[in-house]
mmCIF file of C-alpha atoms and ligand atoms in Angstrom:
data_model
loop_
_atom_site.group_PDB
_atom_site.id
_atom_site.type_symbol
_atom_site.label_atom_id
_atom_site.label_comp_id
_atom_site.label_asym_id
_atom_site.label_seq_id
_atom_site.Cartn_x
_atom_site.Cartn_y
_atom_site.Cartn_z
ATOM 1 C CA UNK A 85 0.000 0.000 0.000
ATOM 2 C CA UNK A 86 1.389 3.404 -0.937
ATOM 3 C CA UNK A 87 1.096 6.227 1.585
ATOM 4 C CA UNK A 88 1.218 9.301 -0.553
ATOM 5 C CA UNK A 89 -0.655 11.489 1.933
ATOM 6 C CA UNK A 90 -0.925 11.551 5.704
ATOM 7 C CA UNK A 91 -3.805 9.351 6.797
ATOM 8 C CA UNK A 92 -4.985 11.485 9.696
ATOM 9 C CA UNK A 93 -7.391 14.296 9.005
ATOM 10 C CA UNK A 94 -5.884 14.908 5.574
ATOM 11 C CA UNK A 95 -8.792 17.052 4.392
ATOM 12 C CA UNK A 96 -9.063 19.470 7.319
ATOM 13 C CA UNK A 97 -11.802 22.049 6.617
ATOM 14 C CA UNK A 98 -10.890 25.727 6.357
ATOM 15 C CA UNK A 99 -13.575 26.901 8.759
ATOM 16 C CA UNK A 100 -16.039 25.698 11.393
ATOM 17 C CA UNK A 101 -18.780 23.178 10.703
ATOM 18 C CA UNK A 102 -21.161 22.957 13.678
ATOM 19 C CA UNK A 103 -23.332 25.332 15.700
ATOM 20 C CA UNK A 104 -21.220 28.129 17.165
ATOM 21 C CA UNK A 105 -21.747 30.144 20.348
ATOM 22 C CA UNK A 106 -19.665 32.807 22.078
ATOM 23 C CA UNK A 107 -19.077 33.540 25.758
ATOM 24 C CA UNK A 108 -16.874 36.074 27.492
ATOM 25 C CA UNK A 109 -13.639 35.291 29.323
ATOM 26 C CA UNK A 110 -15.494 35.865 32.610
ATOM 27 C CA UNK A 111 -17.550 32.749 31.968
ATOM 28 C CA UNK A 112 -14.607 30.384 31.575
ATOM 29 C CA UNK A 113 -14.836 29.865 35.339
ATOM 30 C CA UNK A 114 -18.505 28.961 34.839
ATOM 31 C CA UNK A 115 -17.477 26.263 32.369
ATOM 32 C CA UNK A 116 -15.185 24.711 34.997
ATOM 33 C CA UNK A 117 -17.945 25.016 37.618
ATOM 34 C CA UNK A 118 -20.535 23.383 35.333
ATOM 35 C CA UNK A 119 -18.157 20.500 34.604
ATOM 36 C CA UNK A 120 -17.559 20.057 38.336
ATOM 37 C CA UNK A 121 -21.310 20.102 39.028
ATOM 38 C CA UNK A 122 -21.634 17.273 36.472
ATOM 39 C CA UNK A 123 -19.158 15.282 38.625
ATOM 40 C CA UNK A 124 -16.185 15.650 36.308
ATOM 41 C CA UNK A 125 -12.699 15.897 37.786
ATOM 42 C CA UNK A 126 -11.265 18.743 35.713
ATOM 43 C CA UNK A 127 -7.693 18.713 34.371
ATOM 44 C CA UNK A 128 -5.958 21.436 32.394
ATOM 45 C CA UNK A 129 -2.633 23.166 31.757
ATOM 46 C CA UNK A 130 -0.828 24.696 34.749
ATOM 47 C CA UNK A 131 2.658 26.137 35.321
ATOM 48 C CA UNK A 132 4.936 23.946 37.422
ATOM 49 C CA UNK A 133 8.724 23.481 37.517
ATOM 50 C CA UNK A 134 9.176 26.159 34.819
ATOM 51 C CA UNK A 135 7.009 24.298 32.303
ATOM 52 C CA UNK A 136 3.347 24.071 31.323
ATOM 53 C CA UNK A 137 2.134 20.649 32.430
ATOM 54 C CA UNK A 138 -1.281 19.051 32.962
ATOM 55 C CA UNK A 139 -2.863 18.697 36.392
ATOM 56 C CA UNK A 140 -6.141 19.107 38.250
ATOM 57 C CA UNK A 141 -7.638 22.610 38.131
ATOM 58 C CA UNK A 142 -10.518 24.237 39.958
ATOM 59 C CA UNK A 143 -10.630 27.720 38.432
ATOM 60 C CA UNK A 144 -9.161 29.925 35.704
ATOM 61 C CA UNK A 145 -6.540 31.185 38.160
ATOM 62 C CA UNK A 146 -4.923 27.719 37.966
ATOM 63 C CA UNK A 147 -4.421 28.072 34.187
ATOM 64 C CA UNK A 148 -1.239 29.632 32.663
ATOM 65 C CA UNK A 149 -2.791 33.104 32.261
ATOM 66 C CA UNK A 150 -0.305 35.400 30.497
ATOM 67 C CA UNK A 151 2.392 32.739 30.086
ATOM 68 C CA UNK A 152 4.282 32.346 26.820
ATOM 69 C CA UNK A 153 6.463 29.415 25.804
ATOM 70 C CA UNK A 154 9.496 29.563 23.537
ATOM 71 C CA UNK A 155 10.557 26.217 22.130
ATOM 72 C CA UNK A 156 13.297 25.044 19.834
ATOM 73 C CA UNK A 157 15.570 22.025 19.567
ATOM 74 C CA UNK A 158 16.493 20.898 23.098
ATOM 75 C CA UNK A 159 15.171 24.115 24.602
ATOM 76 C CA UNK A 160 11.985 25.169 26.419
ATOM 77 C CA UNK A 161 11.557 28.525 28.160
ATOM 78 C CA UNK A 162 8.566 30.224 29.796
ATOM 79 C CA UNK A 163 8.064 33.936 30.236
ATOM 80 C CA UNK A 164 5.175 35.964 31.590
ATOM 81 C CA UNK A 165 3.512 38.974 29.970
ATOM 82 C CA UNK A 166 0.837 41.331 31.199
ATOM 83 C CA UNK A 167 -1.613 40.012 28.569
ATOM 84 C CA UNK A 168 -4.439 37.959 30.066
ATOM 85 C CA UNK A 169 -4.486 35.271 27.383
ATOM 86 C CA UNK A 170 -5.376 31.872 28.785
ATOM 87 C CA UNK A 171 -4.570 29.382 25.997
ATOM 88 C CA UNK A 172 -3.278 31.268 22.947
ATOM 89 C CA UNK A 173 0.335 32.081 23.778
ATOM 90 C CA UNK A 174 1.705 28.617 24.404
ATOM 91 C CA UNK A 175 1.376 25.187 22.851
ATOM 92 C CA UNK A 176 2.175 21.736 24.179
ATOM 93 C CA UNK A 177 4.654 21.040 26.985
ATOM 94 C CA UNK A 178 6.357 17.895 28.279
ATOM 95 C CA UNK A 179 3.113 16.239 29.439
ATOM 96 C CA UNK A 180 0.543 14.704 27.129
ATOM 97 C CA UNK A 181 -3.040 13.712 27.906
ATOM 98 C CA UNK A 182 -2.154 10.039 27.588
ATOM 99 C CA UNK A 183 -1.220 10.108 31.274
ATOM 100 C CA UNK A 184 -4.968 10.319 32.024
ATOM 101 C CA UNK A 185 -6.026 7.644 29.512
ATOM 102 C CA UNK A 186 -3.112 5.196 29.224
ATOM 103 C CA UNK A 187 -1.538 5.808 32.614
ATOM 104 C CA UNK A 188 2.240 5.602 33.257
ATOM 105 C CA UNK A 189 1.724 2.901 35.922
ATOM 106 C CA UNK A 190 -1.227 0.553 36.448
ATOM 107 C CA UNK A 191 -1.545 -2.280 38.962
ATOM 108 C CA UNK A 192 -2.978 -5.271 37.062
ATOM 109 C CA UNK A 193 -2.953 -7.994 39.728
ATOM 110 C CA UNK A 194 -2.572 -7.926 43.510
ATOM 111 C CA UNK A 195 -2.356 -11.013 45.691
ATOM 112 C CA UNK A 196 -2.041 -11.611 49.444
ATOM 113 C CA UNK A 197 -0.993 -14.873 51.054
ATOM 114 C CA UNK A 198 -3.038 -15.691 54.131
ATOM 115 C CA UNK A 199 -1.671 -18.929 55.592
ATOM 116 C CA UNK A 200 -1.952 -21.522 52.854
ATOM 117 C CA UNK A 201 -4.488 -19.446 50.895
ATOM 118 C CA UNK A 202 -3.840 -16.899 48.187
ATOM 119 C CA UNK A 203 -6.329 -14.010 47.980
ATOM 120 C CA UNK A 204 -6.497 -12.060 44.703
ATOM 121 C CA UNK A 205 -7.260 -8.421 45.503
ATOM 122 C CA UNK A 206 -9.191 -5.783 43.611
ATOM 123 C CA UNK A 207 -6.606 -3.601 41.836
ATOM 124 C CA UNK A 208 -8.774 -1.045 40.108
ATOM 125 C CA UNK A 209 -10.102 1.835 42.159
ATOM 126 C CA UNK A 210 -13.231 3.305 40.615
ATOM 127 C CA UNK A 211 -12.274 5.396 37.593
ATOM 128 C CA UNK A 212 -13.729 8.910 37.970
ATOM 129 C CA UNK A 213 -15.320 10.956 35.193
ATOM 130 C CA UNK A 214 -12.744 13.424 33.928
ATOM 131 C CA UNK A 215 -12.845 16.555 31.772
ATOM 132 C CA UNK A 216 -9.649 17.538 29.979
ATOM 133 C CA UNK A 217 -9.515 21.258 29.119
ATOM 134 C CA UNK A 218 -7.111 22.731 26.584
ATOM 135 C CA UNK A 219 -6.643 19.707 24.314
ATOM 136 C CA UNK A 220 -4.932 20.809 21.064
ATOM 137 C CA UNK A 221 -5.715 19.524 17.569
ATOM 138 C CA UNK A 222 -2.551 17.409 17.440
ATOM 139 C CA UNK A 223 -3.458 15.920 20.810
ATOM 140 C CA UNK A 224 -6.985 14.989 19.691
ATOM 141 C CA UNK A 225 -5.392 13.197 16.750
ATOM 142 C CA UNK A 226 -2.974 11.470 19.143
ATOM 143 C CA UNK A 227 -5.914 10.272 21.251
ATOM 144 C CA UNK A 228 -7.629 8.999 18.071
ATOM 145 C CA UNK A 229 -4.433 7.080 17.239
ATOM 146 C CA UNK A 230 -4.237 5.566 20.723
ATOM 147 C CA UNK A 231 -7.917 4.598 20.389
ATOM 148 C CA UNK A 232 -6.991 2.598 17.269
ATOM 149 C CA UNK A 233 -4.041 0.964 19.006
ATOM 150 C CA UNK A 234 -5.666 0.185 22.352
ATOM 151 C CA UNK A 235 -9.310 -0.332 21.363
ATOM 152 C CA UNK A 236 -9.148 -1.453 17.716
ATOM 153 C CA UNK A 237 -8.762 -5.052 16.588
ATOM 154 C CA UNK A 238 -9.900 -8.201 18.368
ATOM 155 C CA UNK A 239 -8.255 -7.362 21.716
ATOM 156 C CA UNK A 240 -8.938 -4.085 23.457
ATOM 157 C CA UNK A 241 -7.666 -2.708 26.740
ATOM 158 C CA UNK A 242 -10.597 -2.600 29.202
ATOM 159 C CA UNK A 243 -8.846 -0.116 31.521
ATOM 160 C CA UNK A 244 -8.188 2.328 28.672
ATOM 161 C CA UNK A 245 -11.741 1.800 27.396
ATOM 162 C CA UNK A 246 -13.316 2.754 30.724
ATOM 163 C CA UNK A 247 -11.093 5.819 31.095
ATOM 164 C CA UNK A 248 -11.858 6.891 27.542
ATOM 165 C CA UNK A 249 -15.621 6.469 27.996
ATOM 166 C CA UNK A 250 -15.531 8.581 31.142
ATOM 167 C CA UNK A 251 -13.560 11.426 29.534
ATOM 168 C CA UNK A 252 -14.967 14.687 28.171
ATOM 169 C CA UNK A 253 -12.667 16.643 25.867
ATOM 170 C CA UNK A 254 -12.679 20.448 25.769
ATOM 171 C CA UNK A 255 -10.378 21.274 22.875
ATOM 172 C CA UNK A 256 -8.670 24.577 22.073
ATOM 173 C CA UNK A 257 -7.658 25.873 18.662
ATOM 174 C CA UNK A 258 -4.053 27.060 18.655
ATOM 175 C CA UNK A 259 -3.421 30.793 18.312
ATOM 176 C CA UNK A 260 0.319 30.420 17.839
ATOM 177 C CA UNK A 261 2.605 27.699 16.578
ATOM 178 C CA UNK A 262 5.199 26.299 18.933
ATOM 179 C CA UNK A 263 8.790 26.550 17.790
ATOM 180 C CA UNK A 264 8.967 22.824 17.073
ATOM 181 C CA UNK A 265 5.404 22.129 15.819
ATOM 182 C CA UNK A 266 4.768 20.671 12.346
ATOM 183 C CA UNK A 267 1.110 19.605 12.615
ATOM 184 C CA UNK A 268 0.084 21.592 9.517
ATOM 185 C CA UNK A 269 2.204 19.378 7.250
ATOM 186 C CA UNK A 270 0.839 16.266 8.982
ATOM 187 C CA UNK A 271 -2.777 17.328 8.474
ATOM 188 C CA UNK A 272 -3.354 17.112 12.243
ATOM 189 C CA UNK A 273 -3.698 20.793 13.166
ATOM 190 C CA UNK A 274 -3.671 23.556 14.160
ATOM 191 C CA UNK A 275 -7.465 23.580 13.566
ATOM 192 C CA UNK A 276 -9.488 21.200 15.726
ATOM 193 C CA UNK A 277 -11.772 19.226 13.409
ATOM 194 C CA UNK A 278 -13.120 16.145 15.207
ATOM 195 C CA UNK A 279 -12.978 14.035 18.343
ATOM 196 C CA UNK A 280 -13.953 16.802 20.798
ATOM 197 C CA UNK A 281 -17.014 17.474 22.940
ATOM 198 C CA UNK A 282 -16.502 21.253 22.973
ATOM 199 C CA UNK A 283 -13.889 23.218 21.001
ATOM 200 C CA UNK A 284 -12.899 26.743 22.014
ATOM 201 C CA UNK A 285 -11.104 29.482 20.120
ATOM 202 C CA UNK A 286 -9.763 32.291 22.294
ATOM 203 C CA UNK A 287 -10.232 35.705 20.677
ATOM 204 C CA UNK A 288 -8.661 38.804 22.167
ATOM 205 C CA UNK A 289 -9.029 41.807 19.874
ATOM 206 C CA UNK A 290 -10.715 45.227 19.762
ATOM 207 C CA UNK A 291 -10.935 45.260 23.584
ATOM 208 C CA UNK A 292 -13.030 42.088 23.555
ATOM 209 C CA UNK A 293 -11.670 38.935 25.177
ATOM 210 C CA UNK A 294 -13.985 36.000 24.569
ATOM 211 C CA UNK A 295 -14.324 32.411 23.314
ATOM 212 C CA UNK A 296 -15.987 31.033 20.245
ATOM 213 C CA UNK A 297 -17.376 27.615 21.238
ATOM 214 C CA UNK A 298 -18.120 24.759 18.875
ATOM 215 C CA UNK A 299 -20.290 21.816 19.917
ATOM 216 C CA UNK A 300 -18.839 18.402 19.085
ATOM 217 C CA UNK A 301 -21.160 15.974 20.889
ATOM 218 C CA UNK A 302 -24.450 15.792 22.820
ATOM 219 C CA UNK A 303 -22.418 15.733 26.063
ATOM 220 C CA UNK A 304 -20.677 18.938 25.047
ATOM 221 C CA UNK A 305 -23.957 20.495 23.984
ATOM 222 C CA UNK A 306 -25.487 19.769 27.407
ATOM 223 C CA UNK A 307 -22.551 21.405 29.211
ATOM 224 C CA UNK A 308 -22.543 24.443 26.937
ATOM 225 C CA UNK A 309 -26.302 24.877 27.378
ATOM 226 C CA UNK A 310 -25.690 25.723 31.048
ATOM 227 C CA UNK A 311 -23.392 28.638 30.174
ATOM 228 C CA UNK A 312 -24.568 32.155 29.340
ATOM 229 C CA UNK A 313 -23.689 32.102 25.637
ATOM 230 C CA UNK A 314 -24.847 33.973 22.555
ATOM 231 C CA UNK A 315 -24.936 32.907 18.919
ATOM 232 C CA UNK A 316 -21.674 33.646 17.090
ATOM 233 C CA UNK A 317 -21.776 36.308 14.387
ATOM 234 C CA UNK A 318 -19.962 36.224 11.060
ATOM 235 C CA UNK A 319 -17.407 38.661 12.539
ATOM 236 C CA UNK A 320 -16.733 36.268 15.438
ATOM 237 C CA UNK A 321 -16.160 33.410 13.000
ATOM 238 C CA UNK A 322 -13.802 35.533 10.906
ATOM 239 C CA UNK A 323 -11.869 36.518 14.049
ATOM 240 C CA UNK A 324 -11.535 32.874 15.102
ATOM 241 C CA UNK A 325 -10.368 31.881 11.619
ATOM 242 C CA UNK A 326 -7.703 34.602 11.849
ATOM 243 C CA UNK A 327 -6.469 33.181 15.174
ATOM 244 C CA UNK A 328 -5.974 29.717 13.650
ATOM 245 C CA UNK A 329 -4.465 31.104 10.435
ATOM 246 C CA UNK A 330 -1.810 32.866 12.543
ATOM 247 C CA UNK A 331 -0.725 29.533 14.008
ATOM 248 C CA UNK A 332 -0.674 27.895 10.569
ATOM 249 C CA UNK A 333 1.476 30.620 9.043
ATOM 250 C CA UNK A 334 3.913 30.706 11.972
ATOM 251 C CA UNK A 335 4.766 27.026 11.679
ATOM 252 C CA UNK A 336 8.428 26.733 10.828
ATOM 253 C CA UNK A 337 8.849 22.983 10.411
ATOM 254 C CA UNK A 338 7.273 20.496 8.047
ATOM 255 C CA UNK A 339 7.531 16.907 6.935
ATOM 256 C CA UNK A 340 7.108 15.807 3.325
ATOM 257 C CA UNK A 341 4.829 12.781 3.716
ATOM 258 C CA UNK A 342 4.980 11.787 0.034
ATOM 259 C CA UNK A 343 5.594 8.022 -0.060
ATOM 260 C CA UNK A 344 7.291 8.338 3.325
ATOM 261 C CA UNK A 345 6.706 4.675 4.114
ATOM 262 C CA UNK A 346 8.445 3.508 0.944
ATOM 263 C CA UNK A 347 11.318 5.955 1.500
ATOM 264 C CA UNK A 348 11.970 4.585 4.986
ATOM 265 C CA UNK A 349 11.619 0.929 3.996
ATOM 266 C CA UNK A 350 14.166 1.513 1.218
ATOM 267 C CA UNK A 351 16.641 3.058 3.671
ATOM 268 C CA UNK A 352 17.055 0.617 6.526
ATOM 269 C CA UNK A 353 20.830 0.604 5.881
ATOM 270 C CA UNK A 354 21.205 4.358 5.301
ATOM 271 C CA UNK A 355 24.445 5.773 6.864
ATOM 272 C CA UNK A 356 22.304 8.439 8.574
ATOM 273 C CA UNK A 357 21.355 5.901 11.252
ATOM 274 C CA UNK A 358 25.052 5.600 12.190
ATOM 275 C CA UNK A 359 25.210 9.379 12.333
ATOM 276 C CA UNK A 360 22.251 9.385 14.762
ATOM 277 C CA UNK A 361 24.069 6.745 16.801
ATOM 278 C CA UNK A 362 26.846 9.259 17.449
ATOM 279 C CA UNK A 363 24.352 11.786 18.849
ATOM 280 C CA UNK A 364 21.509 9.865 20.514
ATOM 281 C CA UNK A 365 21.942 9.152 24.242
ATOM 282 C CA UNK A 366 19.132 6.549 24.392
ATOM 283 C CA UNK A 367 17.624 8.608 27.200
ATOM 284 C CA UNK A 368 14.027 7.708 26.117
ATOM 285 C CA UNK A 369 12.791 11.294 26.501
ATOM 286 C CA UNK A 370 11.333 11.257 22.981
ATOM 287 C CA UNK A 371 9.144 8.231 23.671
ATOM 288 C CA UNK A 372 8.032 9.407 27.111
ATOM 289 C CA UNK A 373 6.851 12.821 25.890
ATOM 290 C CA UNK A 374 5.274 11.429 22.706
ATOM 291 C CA UNK A 375 1.451 11.395 22.876
ATOM 292 C CA UNK A 376 1.143 8.334 20.608
ATOM 293 C CA UNK A 377 3.872 6.020 21.980
ATOM 294 C CA UNK A 378 2.055 3.224 23.777
ATOM 295 C CA UNK A 379 4.619 0.537 24.700
ATOM 296 C CA UNK A 380 4.534 -0.909 28.179
ATOM 297 C CA UNK A 381 6.439 -3.459 30.208
ATOM 298 C CA UNK A 382 5.322 -5.699 33.066
ATOM 299 C CA UNK A 383 6.965 -5.702 36.492
ATOM 300 C CA UNK A 384 6.234 -8.155 39.302
ATOM 301 C CA UNK A 385 6.945 -7.016 42.847
ATOM 302 C CA UNK A 386 6.748 -8.625 46.284
ATOM 303 C CA UNK A 387 7.065 -7.219 49.764
ATOM 304 C CA UNK A 388 9.973 -8.323 51.952
ATOM 305 C CA UNK A 389 7.921 -10.979 53.737
ATOM 306 C CA UNK A 390 6.798 -12.524 50.468
ATOM 307 C CA UNK A 391 3.166 -12.333 51.609
ATOM 308 C CA UNK A 392 2.082 -9.692 49.113
ATOM 309 C CA UNK A 393 2.757 -9.654 45.370
ATOM 310 C CA UNK A 394 1.682 -7.275 42.634
ATOM 311 C CA UNK A 395 1.930 -7.130 38.859
ATOM 312 C CA UNK A 396 2.340 -3.632 37.415
ATOM 313 C CA UNK A 397 2.106 -2.341 33.864
ATOM 314 C CA UNK A 398 4.480 0.580 33.234
ATOM 315 C CA UNK A 399 5.310 2.766 30.235
ATOM 316 C CA UNK A 400 8.368 1.411 28.466
ATOM 317 C CA UNK A 401 10.576 2.760 25.692
ATOM 318 C CA UNK A 402 12.075 1.187 22.562
ATOM 319 C CA UNK A 403 15.250 3.146 23.383
ATOM 320 C CA UNK A 404 16.269 0.810 26.232
ATOM 321 C CA UNK A 405 18.498 -2.217 25.638
ATOM 322 C CA UNK A 406 16.055 -4.435 27.531
ATOM 323 C CA UNK A 407 13.168 -3.551 25.225
ATOM 324 C CA UNK A 408 14.486 -5.753 22.402
ATOM 325 C CA UNK A 409 15.868 -8.524 24.623
ATOM 326 C CA UNK A 410 15.063 -11.837 22.928
ATOM 327 C CA UNK A 411 16.544 -15.261 23.686
ATOM 328 C CA UNK A 412 19.581 -14.111 25.655
ATOM 329 C CA UNK A 413 20.404 -10.792 23.995
ATOM 330 C CA UNK A 414 19.143 -7.491 22.667
ATOM 331 C CA UNK A 415 18.603 -7.250 18.927
ATOM 332 C CA UNK A 416 19.014 -3.450 18.771
ATOM 333 C CA UNK A 417 22.385 -2.855 20.339
ATOM 334 C CA UNK A 418 23.161 0.706 19.206
ATOM 335 C CA UNK A 419 21.283 3.995 19.687
ATOM 336 C CA UNK A 420 21.086 4.330 15.882
ATOM 337 C CA UNK A 421 19.275 1.011 15.444
ATOM 338 C CA UNK A 422 16.862 1.968 18.188
ATOM 339 C CA UNK A 423 16.223 5.387 16.614
ATOM 340 C CA UNK A 424 15.703 3.685 13.222
ATOM 341 C CA UNK A 425 13.151 1.346 14.801
ATOM 342 C CA UNK A 426 11.291 4.261 16.438
ATOM 343 C CA UNK A 427 11.242 6.533 13.376
ATOM 344 C CA UNK A 428 10.428 3.735 10.926
ATOM 345 C CA UNK A 429 7.597 2.584 13.161
ATOM 346 C CA UNK A 430 6.122 6.107 13.418
ATOM 347 C CA UNK A 431 6.279 6.877 9.690
ATOM 348 C CA UNK A 432 6.137 3.454 7.986
ATOM 349 C CA UNK A 433 5.123 0.277 9.819
ATOM 350 C CA UNK A 434 2.477 2.181 11.838
ATOM 351 C CA UNK A 435 0.601 2.539 8.523
ATOM 352 C CA UNK A 436 0.757 -1.250 8.052
ATOM 353 C CA UNK A 437 -0.422 -1.950 11.588
ATOM 354 C CA UNK A 438 -3.030 0.732 12.156
ATOM 355 C CA UNK A 439 -3.684 2.416 8.789
ATOM 356 C CA UNK A 440 -2.412 5.787 9.999
ATOM 357 C CA UNK A 441 0.764 7.659 10.826
ATOM 358 C CA UNK A 442 2.164 7.275 14.352
ATOM 359 C CA UNK A 443 3.187 10.945 14.516
ATOM 360 C CA UNK A 444 0.928 13.990 14.866
ATOM 361 C CA UNK A 445 3.605 16.675 14.519
ATOM 362 C CA UNK A 446 3.383 17.986 18.093
ATOM 363 C CA UNK A 447 7.151 18.624 18.180
ATOM 364 C CA UNK A 448 7.633 17.398 21.762
ATOM 365 C CA UNK A 449 10.379 14.924 20.819
ATOM 366 C CA UNK A 450 12.337 17.797 19.236
ATOM 367 C CA UNK A 451 12.022 20.152 22.202
ATOM 368 C CA UNK A 452 12.758 17.540 24.852
ATOM 369 C CA UNK A 453 15.591 15.646 23.138
ATOM 370 C CA UNK A 454 18.585 16.758 25.242
ATOM 371 C CA UNK A 455 20.903 16.678 22.231
ATOM 372 C CA UNK A 456 18.490 18.347 19.795
ATOM 373 C CA UNK A 457 17.791 15.459 17.424
ATOM 374 C CA UNK A 458 15.006 16.757 15.187
ATOM 375 C CA UNK A 459 12.672 14.180 13.644
ATOM 376 C CA UNK A 460 11.886 16.516 10.712
ATOM 377 C CA UNK A 461 15.589 16.931 9.924
ATOM 378 C CA UNK A 462 16.261 13.196 10.137
ATOM 379 C CA UNK A 463 13.386 12.412 7.752
ATOM 380 C CA UNK A 464 14.585 15.097 5.333
ATOM 381 C CA UNK A 465 18.157 13.767 5.492
ATOM 382 C CA UNK A 466 16.996 10.250 4.617
ATOM 383 C CA UNK A 467 14.849 11.538 1.726
ATOM 384 C CA UNK A 468 17.615 13.877 0.468
ATOM 385 C CA UNK A 469 20.162 11.072 0.475
ATOM 386 C CA UNK A 470 18.095 9.354 -2.232
ATOM 387 C CA UNK A 471 18.091 12.565 -4.298
ATOM 388 C CA UNK A 472 21.862 12.860 -3.926
ATOM 389 C CA UNK A 473 22.285 9.198 -4.892
ATOM 390 C CA UNK A 474 20.160 9.897 -7.980
ATOM 391 C CA UNK A 475 22.191 13.031 -8.803
ATOM 392 C CA UNK A 476 19.300 15.463 -8.211
ATOM 393 C CA UNK A 477 19.549 18.663 -6.103
ATOM 394 C CA UNK A 478 18.416 18.457 -2.467
ATOM 395 C CA UNK A 479 14.865 19.463 -1.542
ATOM 396 C CA UNK A 480 14.621 23.016 -0.180
ATOM 397 C CA UNK A 481 14.299 23.340 3.616
HETATM 398 S S1 SF4 B 165 7.056 11.536 17.179
HETATM 399 FE FE1 SF4 B 165 7.560 13.538 18.091
HETATM 400 S S2 SF4 B 165 6.420 15.052 16.879
HETATM 401 FE FE2 SF4 B 165 5.541 13.028 16.423
HETATM 402 S S3 SF4 B 165 3.819 12.813 17.856
HETATM 403 FE FE3 SF4 B 165 5.599 11.871 18.860
HETATM 404 S S4 SF4 B 165 6.524 13.528 20.087
HETATM 405 FE FE4 SF4 B 165 5.087 14.486 18.641
HETATM 406 S S1 SF4 B 166 16.532 10.793 20.134
HETATM 407 FE FE1 SF4 B 166 17.018 12.303 21.765
HETATM 408 S S2 SF4 B 166 15.321 12.086 23.252
HETATM 409 FE FE2 SF4 B 166 15.287 10.250 21.948
HETATM 410 S S3 SF4 B 166 16.542 8.743 23.062
HETATM 411 FE FE3 SF4 B 166 17.919 9.795 21.628
HETATM 412 S S4 SF4 B 166 18.819 11.471 22.848
HETATM 413 FE FE4 SF4 B 166 17.004 10.771 23.975
#
């Protein structure tokens, strides 16, 4: 199968498609209060440890009001301005929403020995309803990809399924592009197009600071109905389109997805992988920040008395030696072979397994790679090496 175009959201519309309402910035607190009154635990972006991360929130004052991020290869900085923008001046940070859906650690089995008997305990506390506020377009696409991986096919993950069913998604259209984003070339952003319950666009112009709200589901419609909203006008829609267009035009990186799968499958022995080997530290940061990486390992633990034992599922990374340990040895012994496996999975074999790309262009792996390895540069280098081999000039950056 040829993969000439990205398979996620490749025909993103240029404007909004559902019923649109507007509400003022003062009513954002009401949205959080309404969600809480519907028994949702509310999570959103907050500032902690000099980064914007996701955690529980109870009011707008918890959100990164006025904060701006600056991201580039191996660099992330926050600064604060007087502007009261809530979502529009930063993009994604080191956390992704997968920590609330496909959790970093999950106890699968717990057992207690009582004399000669073994009692199997209940490991799953009741999963609460949760509302995630501030979910970007790339992140909605990442959740859709994890849905395919963890819920598609004959075997689905019941823990992920329950969390997913109990989650309400309040998306936000991006008003700026992060320094490492490339969602526009992946067809996964910056406009939110599907998979949300409510989608907001923050508009702050002509002394009006307000949100344009788009309904994405009956659940979202019910929540929005409890807010004091008004119908959006044509001018509101134009303003929101301008916000999203700004993010699109700011985006400095891109990936050429033309036949990317075939390009990578042809280049398993490309010298570029050895070059990556010289730079990559196998730290696993790229896989841990990635919103689509889903690999886990299993760990069994006992207490010192041997009376209690547990089996835990934990996030794992294809960058560790142990990950490819088979029959007495690891089959990917160098950082370059591990990077090749990761990149080729994201942009080639993921299509074969799940019918979609494994990358949504969020740029996290570029920002948080301590040595600044840039997935867009590596893909371009592999593609360009074929042009050089064929005697053609390199593609323009
Ligand atoms: S591979 Fe990198 S850019 Fe792509 S989704 Fe994962 S973290 Fe984001
Ligand atoms: S590519 Fe960068 S982030 Fe990923 S393992 Fe290598 S050094 Fe770490």
